[in-house]
Structure formats: structure tokens, C-alpha cells
């Protein structure tokens, strides 16, 4: 009995021991086998009790229990982001980022996820994204845990590149405490870059012409026709985009006079 489970950490079956008559010294032995595993775990105990109700030609002494401690000899697993970077389009709504262990652990692994704020995307409820930051736990016998990044689609053309990769960036950090309390040590992939790919089409360009009133030199009438006066000098012809763009827009035009 004890904190270690028979069959997974040691092998020992209940039985009886006979000390033969005349044996000198009068000693009997019990043997058990410690099973080698590759799991990071706490030290565990094996408790062996004499059945004092089933003694033959002997009475119970002061010591009827033996406790053995199985010492863990496996290093703590490494915890890190499963991959260094990923990408998602803003129209997806939600994407997940995974944290994984290098090996199974018999101790829950506690990690902390943070947004380090150095990415090019804007964080916030009314901005590009929000992240489910804070403490995450990889449960016993589990190999990974995931958390969500919520993405917001907007009407803004944001086709940008960072280090040759398309998309605005969200940079996440992973930290742990000491191995004894966290259940793992941090790996090399302690940051994750999520590339947020713009899902908006190129903006639409149109001429911008005011409806006619007394103050307008050039205006369009109810039929959409535009007229100007010969003696009114210079006219500015303007055009506009249907939404903001982070890229410069160029427009070619032609002139046809009749």
C-alpha cells in the first residue's frame, strides 16, 4: 500500500513468509521490484504491513510496518509553445495556440501566458484581437493545453508584411516558476508569433462629387450629370476610398473631351 500504485511503480503481491524451524539467524525476506518509468513524479511510498491477525508460532513485535520511498530519478519535462509561429485570417473569429510537454508528467504543469505587447496588431475589445492570457494547467497524463485568441474583422485594408511574412503580428510569451512548483522547465520556444492576415478586399475607389447647391462650382444634378462654368477658374476633381487602407492607392485616369 502507500502513495505508489502496484503495477505501475512497483511489483509486489500479498503472500506469507515462513521462517523455517532452526533457522539461525531467524530471518525471513520479502522482495519487491521497482518499475522504471520515464515520468516526472513526486517521490512515492510503498508500505508493507504484517498481518498481525494471522501469525503462527509467533506474536507481533513493536515494528510491524515497513515503509520504503521510491525516489523519482526522471528530470522535469520541458514545456513550450508547440510551434514558434502560426497565422490566421481576421475573419476566422477565433484561433487556438497550443502549449505542449516533451514528456508525460505525474505532476500538473502550471504555466503563464502573456501578450508582450510588441506586436504590430492592436489589442483590445474594439481593436484587432484579445487573448485569453493568464495561468494555464496541463493536467496529469496530458501532453498539451490550448488557449484562444479572438480576432476581430474590420473594414480596413491592412495588407502588411513583417520580416517577409504577411500579416500584422501578435507576440505571446510563456513563463513558468521553478520546476518544483511548476512541474516543468521552460523550453526554447517560449515566444509565439501569430500573424494576423487581413481578410478585407482592396478598397473601392469612386469620384467624389457634391450634389448641387448655390455654393458649389462643380456639382452633379439629379441625373448624375456634372457641369462647370467657363469663367469659374480651376476645378478640383477628387476621389475617395470606401474604407481606410494602410497601403498607398494609386488611380490612373484618362481624359476624353468632346
Short mmCIF file of C-alpha atoms in Angstrom, two decimals:
data_model
loop_
_atom_site.label_atom_id
_atom_site.label_comp_id
_atom_site.label_asym_id
_atom_site.label_seq_id
_atom_site.Cartn_x
_atom_site.Cartn_y
_atom_site.Cartn_z
CA UNK A 1 0.00 0.00 0.00
CA UNK A 2 1.10 3.67 0.09
CA UNK A 3 1.22 6.53 -2.43
CA UNK A 4 2.62 4.32 -5.18
CA UNK A 5 0.30 2.14 -7.23
CA UNK A 6 1.03 -1.58 -7.51
CA UNK A 7 1.69 -2.48 -11.13
CA UNK A 8 2.78 0.98 -12.27
CA UNK A 9 5.60 1.83 -9.87
CA UNK A 10 6.43 -1.48 -8.20
CA UNK A 11 5.55 -5.16 -8.24
CA UNK A 12 4.64 -6.96 -5.03
CA UNK A 13 1.83 -9.42 -4.30
CA UNK A 14 0.34 -10.25 -0.92
CA UNK A 15 1.61 -13.54 0.43
CA UNK A 16 3.11 -15.13 3.52
CA UNK A 17 6.67 -15.81 4.67
CA UNK A 18 7.84 -18.86 6.56
CA UNK A 19 10.89 -18.82 8.81
CA UNK A 20 11.94 -22.44 8.91
CA UNK A 21 12.50 -24.15 12.25
CA UNK A 22 16.07 -23.88 13.43
CA UNK A 23 16.98 -21.07 11.08
CA UNK A 24 19.80 -19.03 12.56
CA UNK A 25 19.56 -16.11 12.42
CA UNK A 26 15.75 -16.44 12.29
CA UNK A 27 15.14 -14.09 9.36
CA UNK A 28 12.58 -14.16 6.54
CA UNK A 29 12.63 -11.89 3.50
CA UNK A 30 10.14 -10.28 1.14
CA UNK A 31 11.26 -8.87 -2.22
CA UNK A 32 9.55 -6.35 -4.48
CA UNK A 33 10.55 -4.86 -7.81
CA UNK A 34 10.65 -1.14 -8.53
CA UNK A 35 9.43 -0.40 -12.04
CA UNK A 36 11.48 2.07 -14.09
CA UNK A 37 9.41 4.66 -15.93
CA UNK A 38 10.03 7.91 -17.79
CA UNK A 39 7.59 10.10 -15.91
CA UNK A 40 8.37 13.09 -13.79
CA UNK A 41 6.64 12.45 -10.48
CA UNK A 42 6.86 13.04 -6.76
CA UNK A 43 8.69 10.57 -4.54
CA UNK A 44 6.31 7.75 -3.61
CA UNK A 45 5.96 5.33 -0.75
CA UNK A 46 5.46 1.58 -0.53
CA UNK A 47 4.05 0.42 2.81
CA UNK A 48 4.27 -3.22 3.86
CA UNK A 49 2.29 -4.32 6.93
CA UNK A 50 2.46 -7.63 8.79
CA UNK A 51 -0.95 -9.23 9.21
CA UNK A 52 -0.86 -9.49 12.99
CA UNK A 53 -4.15 -11.44 12.99
CA UNK A 54 -2.58 -14.27 11.03
CA UNK A 55 0.61 -15.24 12.89
CA UNK A 56 1.64 -18.82 13.53
CA UNK A 57 4.01 -19.69 16.36
CA UNK A 58 4.88 -16.00 16.80
CA UNK A 59 3.44 -12.83 18.35
CA UNK A 60 3.54 -9.28 16.98
CA UNK A 61 6.51 -7.17 17.98
CA UNK A 62 6.85 -3.40 18.13
CA UNK A 63 7.65 -2.99 14.45
CA UNK A 64 5.01 -4.44 12.15
CA UNK A 65 5.20 -1.89 9.32
CA UNK A 66 7.99 -1.10 6.86
CA UNK A 67 7.86 2.00 4.65
CA UNK A 68 10.04 2.33 1.54
CA UNK A 69 10.34 5.52 -0.50
CA UNK A 70 10.72 5.25 -4.28
CA UNK A 71 12.79 8.26 -5.29
CA UNK A 72 11.99 9.91 -8.62
CA UNK A 73 15.01 9.91 -10.95
CA UNK A 74 13.40 11.49 -14.03
CA UNK A 75 14.03 15.14 -14.95
CA UNK A 76 11.08 17.51 -15.23
CA UNK A 77 9.63 17.74 -18.75
CA UNK A 78 10.19 20.74 -20.99
CA UNK A 79 7.15 22.94 -21.66
CA UNK A 80 6.99 25.31 -24.61
CA UNK A 81 4.83 26.51 -27.47
CA UNK A 82 4.27 23.62 -29.89
CA UNK A 83 5.34 25.80 -32.84
CA UNK A 84 7.14 29.14 -32.99
CA UNK A 85 4.62 30.86 -35.23
CA UNK A 86 1.24 30.45 -36.89
CA UNK A 87 -1.16 32.52 -38.93
CA UNK A 88 -4.89 33.21 -39.03
CA UNK A 89 -7.15 35.48 -41.04
CA UNK A 90 -9.07 38.07 -39.07
CA UNK A 91 -12.37 36.72 -40.43
CA UNK A 92 -11.84 33.37 -38.65
CA UNK A 93 -13.11 34.87 -35.41
CA UNK A 94 -11.10 32.61 -33.08
CA UNK A 95 -7.83 30.72 -33.38
CA UNK A 96 -6.06 28.49 -30.84
CA UNK A 97 -2.42 28.39 -29.76
CA UNK A 98 -1.04 25.16 -28.24
CA UNK A 99 1.45 24.61 -25.43
CA UNK A 100 2.99 21.14 -25.15
CA UNK A 101 5.21 18.96 -22.95
CA UNK A 102 8.25 16.97 -24.04
CA UNK A 103 7.16 14.01 -21.88
CA UNK A 104 4.29 12.92 -19.66
CA UNK A 105 4.21 14.18 -16.09
CA UNK A 106 2.57 12.86 -12.95
CA UNK A 107 2.57 16.42 -11.63
CA UNK A 108 0.23 19.11 -13.04
CA UNK A 109 2.23 21.64 -15.05
CA UNK A 110 1.42 25.31 -14.42
CA UNK A 111 2.40 27.94 -16.99
CA UNK A 112 1.57 31.60 -17.54
CA UNK A 113 0.69 33.10 -20.93
CA UNK A 114 1.12 36.83 -21.58
CA UNK A 115 0.86 39.22 -24.51
CA UNK A 116 4.21 41.03 -24.51
CA UNK A 117 2.75 43.99 -26.39
CA UNK A 118 5.50 44.25 -29.01
CA UNK A 119 3.42 43.02 -31.97
CA UNK A 120 2.11 45.30 -34.68
CA UNK A 121 -1.57 44.38 -34.20
CA UNK A 122 -3.64 46.33 -31.67
CA UNK A 123 -5.02 44.55 -28.60
CA UNK A 124 -8.40 45.37 -27.08
CA UNK A 125 -12.12 44.69 -27.32
CA UNK A 126 -12.55 47.28 -30.08
CA UNK A 127 -9.21 46.59 -31.76
CA UNK A 128 -7.66 43.71 -33.75
CA UNK A 129 -7.70 40.96 -31.11
CA UNK A 130 -7.96 39.81 -27.49
CA UNK A 131 -6.02 36.93 -25.87
CA UNK A 132 -7.04 34.51 -23.13
CA UNK A 133 -3.91 35.21 -21.09
CA UNK A 134 -3.06 34.11 -17.55
CA UNK A 135 -2.36 30.75 -15.89
CA UNK A 136 -2.85 27.52 -17.83
CA UNK A 137 -2.58 23.99 -16.44
CA UNK A 138 -1.53 20.84 -18.27
CA UNK A 139 -3.25 18.11 -16.28
CA UNK A 140 -1.62 14.87 -15.13
CA UNK A 141 -1.06 12.47 -18.05
CA UNK A 142 -1.99 15.19 -20.56
CA UNK A 143 0.58 16.36 -23.10
CA UNK A 144 -0.74 19.80 -24.05
CA UNK A 145 -3.15 22.64 -23.40
CA UNK A 146 -4.52 25.29 -25.76
CA UNK A 147 -5.85 28.81 -25.34
CA UNK A 148 -7.83 31.11 -27.62
CA UNK A 149 -7.04 34.31 -29.45
CA UNK A 150 -10.19 36.15 -30.52
CA UNK A 151 -9.83 38.05 -33.79
CA UNK A 152 -11.90 40.99 -34.95
CA UNK A 153 -12.69 41.58 -38.61
CA UNK A 154 -12.70 45.26 -39.55
CA UNK A 155 -13.19 47.35 -42.66
CA UNK A 156 -9.59 48.45 -43.01
CA UNK A 157 -7.17 47.28 -45.69
CA UNK A 158 -4.16 46.10 -43.67
CA UNK A 159 -2.02 44.12 -46.10
CA UNK A 160 1.34 44.46 -44.37
CA UNK A 161 4.47 42.34 -44.07
CA UNK A 162 6.73 41.75 -41.06
CA UNK A 163 10.14 40.21 -41.75
CA UNK A 164 8.87 38.97 -45.11
CA UNK A 165 5.77 37.33 -43.62
CA UNK A 166 2.35 38.69 -44.49
CA UNK A 167 0.22 39.95 -41.65
CA UNK A 168 0.23 42.05 -38.50
CA UNK A 169 1.84 40.32 -35.53
CA UNK A 170 0.67 39.21 -32.09
CA UNK A 171 3.61 38.11 -29.92
CA UNK A 172 2.88 35.86 -26.94
CA UNK A 173 5.17 34.84 -24.06
CA UNK A 174 5.28 31.70 -21.92
CA UNK A 175 6.75 31.57 -18.41
CA UNK A 176 6.91 29.05 -15.56
CA UNK A 177 8.04 29.16 -11.97
CA UNK A 178 10.69 26.82 -10.58
CA UNK A 179 10.36 23.18 -11.65
CA UNK A 180 9.32 22.05 -8.18
CA UNK A 181 6.22 24.24 -8.20
CA UNK A 182 5.54 24.41 -11.94
CA UNK A 183 6.17 20.73 -12.76
CA UNK A 184 8.32 21.58 -15.81
CA UNK A 185 11.13 23.74 -17.12
CA UNK A 186 10.75 26.27 -19.92
CA UNK A 187 11.94 25.33 -23.41
CA UNK A 188 13.48 27.36 -26.21
CA UNK A 189 10.10 28.13 -27.82
CA UNK A 190 8.99 30.48 -25.06
CA UNK A 191 7.53 33.01 -27.52
CA UNK A 192 4.95 32.54 -30.25
CA UNK A 193 4.26 34.91 -33.13
CA UNK A 194 0.75 34.85 -34.56
CA UNK A 195 0.45 36.53 -37.96
CA UNK A 196 -2.95 38.15 -38.38
CA UNK A 197 -3.81 38.10 -42.08
CA UNK A 198 -6.11 40.81 -43.41
CA UNK A 199 -9.35 39.46 -44.88
CA UNK A 200 -10.65 42.69 -46.40
CA UNK A 201 -10.65 43.11 -50.19
CA UNK A 202 -8.92 46.06 -51.80
CA UNK A 203 -10.96 49.22 -51.17
CA UNK A 204 -13.21 50.62 -53.87
CA UNK A 205 -12.36 53.99 -55.41
CA UNK A 206 -15.00 56.43 -56.66
CA UNK A 207 -15.14 60.06 -57.77
CA UNK A 208 -16.38 62.33 -55.01
CA UNK A 209 -18.75 64.98 -56.38
CA UNK A 210 -21.13 67.00 -54.24
CA UNK A 211 -24.80 67.44 -55.02
CA UNK A 212 -25.65 70.86 -56.47
CA UNK A 213 -26.28 73.84 -54.23
CA UNK A 214 -25.59 77.57 -54.54
CA UNK A 215 -22.02 77.31 -53.18
CA UNK A 216 -20.71 74.57 -55.48
CA UNK A 217 -18.79 75.41 -58.66
CA UNK A 218 -18.88 71.78 -59.89
CA UNK A 219 -21.72 69.55 -58.85
CA UNK A 220 -23.92 66.76 -60.08
CA UNK A 221 -27.59 67.21 -60.75
CA UNK A 222 -30.33 64.71 -60.00
CA UNK A 223 -29.48 62.80 -63.17
CA UNK A 224 -25.83 62.47 -62.14
CA UNK A 225 -24.60 64.93 -64.74
CA UNK A 226 -21.76 67.30 -63.75
CA UNK A 227 -21.46 70.81 -65.14
CA UNK A 228 -18.97 73.65 -64.65
CA UNK A 229 -18.84 77.30 -65.75
CA UNK A 230 -16.17 78.58 -68.13
CA UNK A 231 -15.34 81.62 -66.10
CA UNK A 232 -15.05 79.95 -62.68
CA UNK A 233 -11.34 79.10 -62.98
CA UNK A 234 -9.75 75.95 -61.57
CA UNK A 235 -11.74 72.94 -60.51
CA UNK A 236 -10.53 70.18 -58.18
CA UNK A 237 -11.68 66.69 -59.07
CA UNK A 238 -11.49 64.36 -56.04
CA UNK A 239 -11.94 60.66 -55.47
CA UNK A 240 -12.19 58.60 -52.29
CA UNK A 241 -11.90 55.03 -50.94
CA UNK A 242 -14.82 53.28 -49.29
CA UNK A 243 -12.62 52.50 -46.25
CA UNK A 244 -9.22 53.26 -44.79
CA UNK A 245 -6.18 51.50 -46.23
CA UNK A 246 -2.70 51.05 -44.78
CA UNK A 247 -1.34 50.90 -48.30
CA UNK A 248 -0.98 53.76 -50.75
CA UNK A 249 -3.60 53.63 -53.51
CA UNK A 250 -2.88 54.93 -57.00
CA UNK A 251 -5.51 55.65 -59.65
CA UNK A 252 -4.91 56.06 -63.35
CA UNK A 253 -7.33 58.21 -65.29
CA UNK A 254 -7.96 59.22 -68.89
CA UNK A 255 -9.41 62.37 -70.41
CA UNK A 256 -11.86 62.48 -73.27
CA UNK A 257 -13.15 65.90 -74.33
CA UNK A 258 -15.97 66.36 -76.84
#
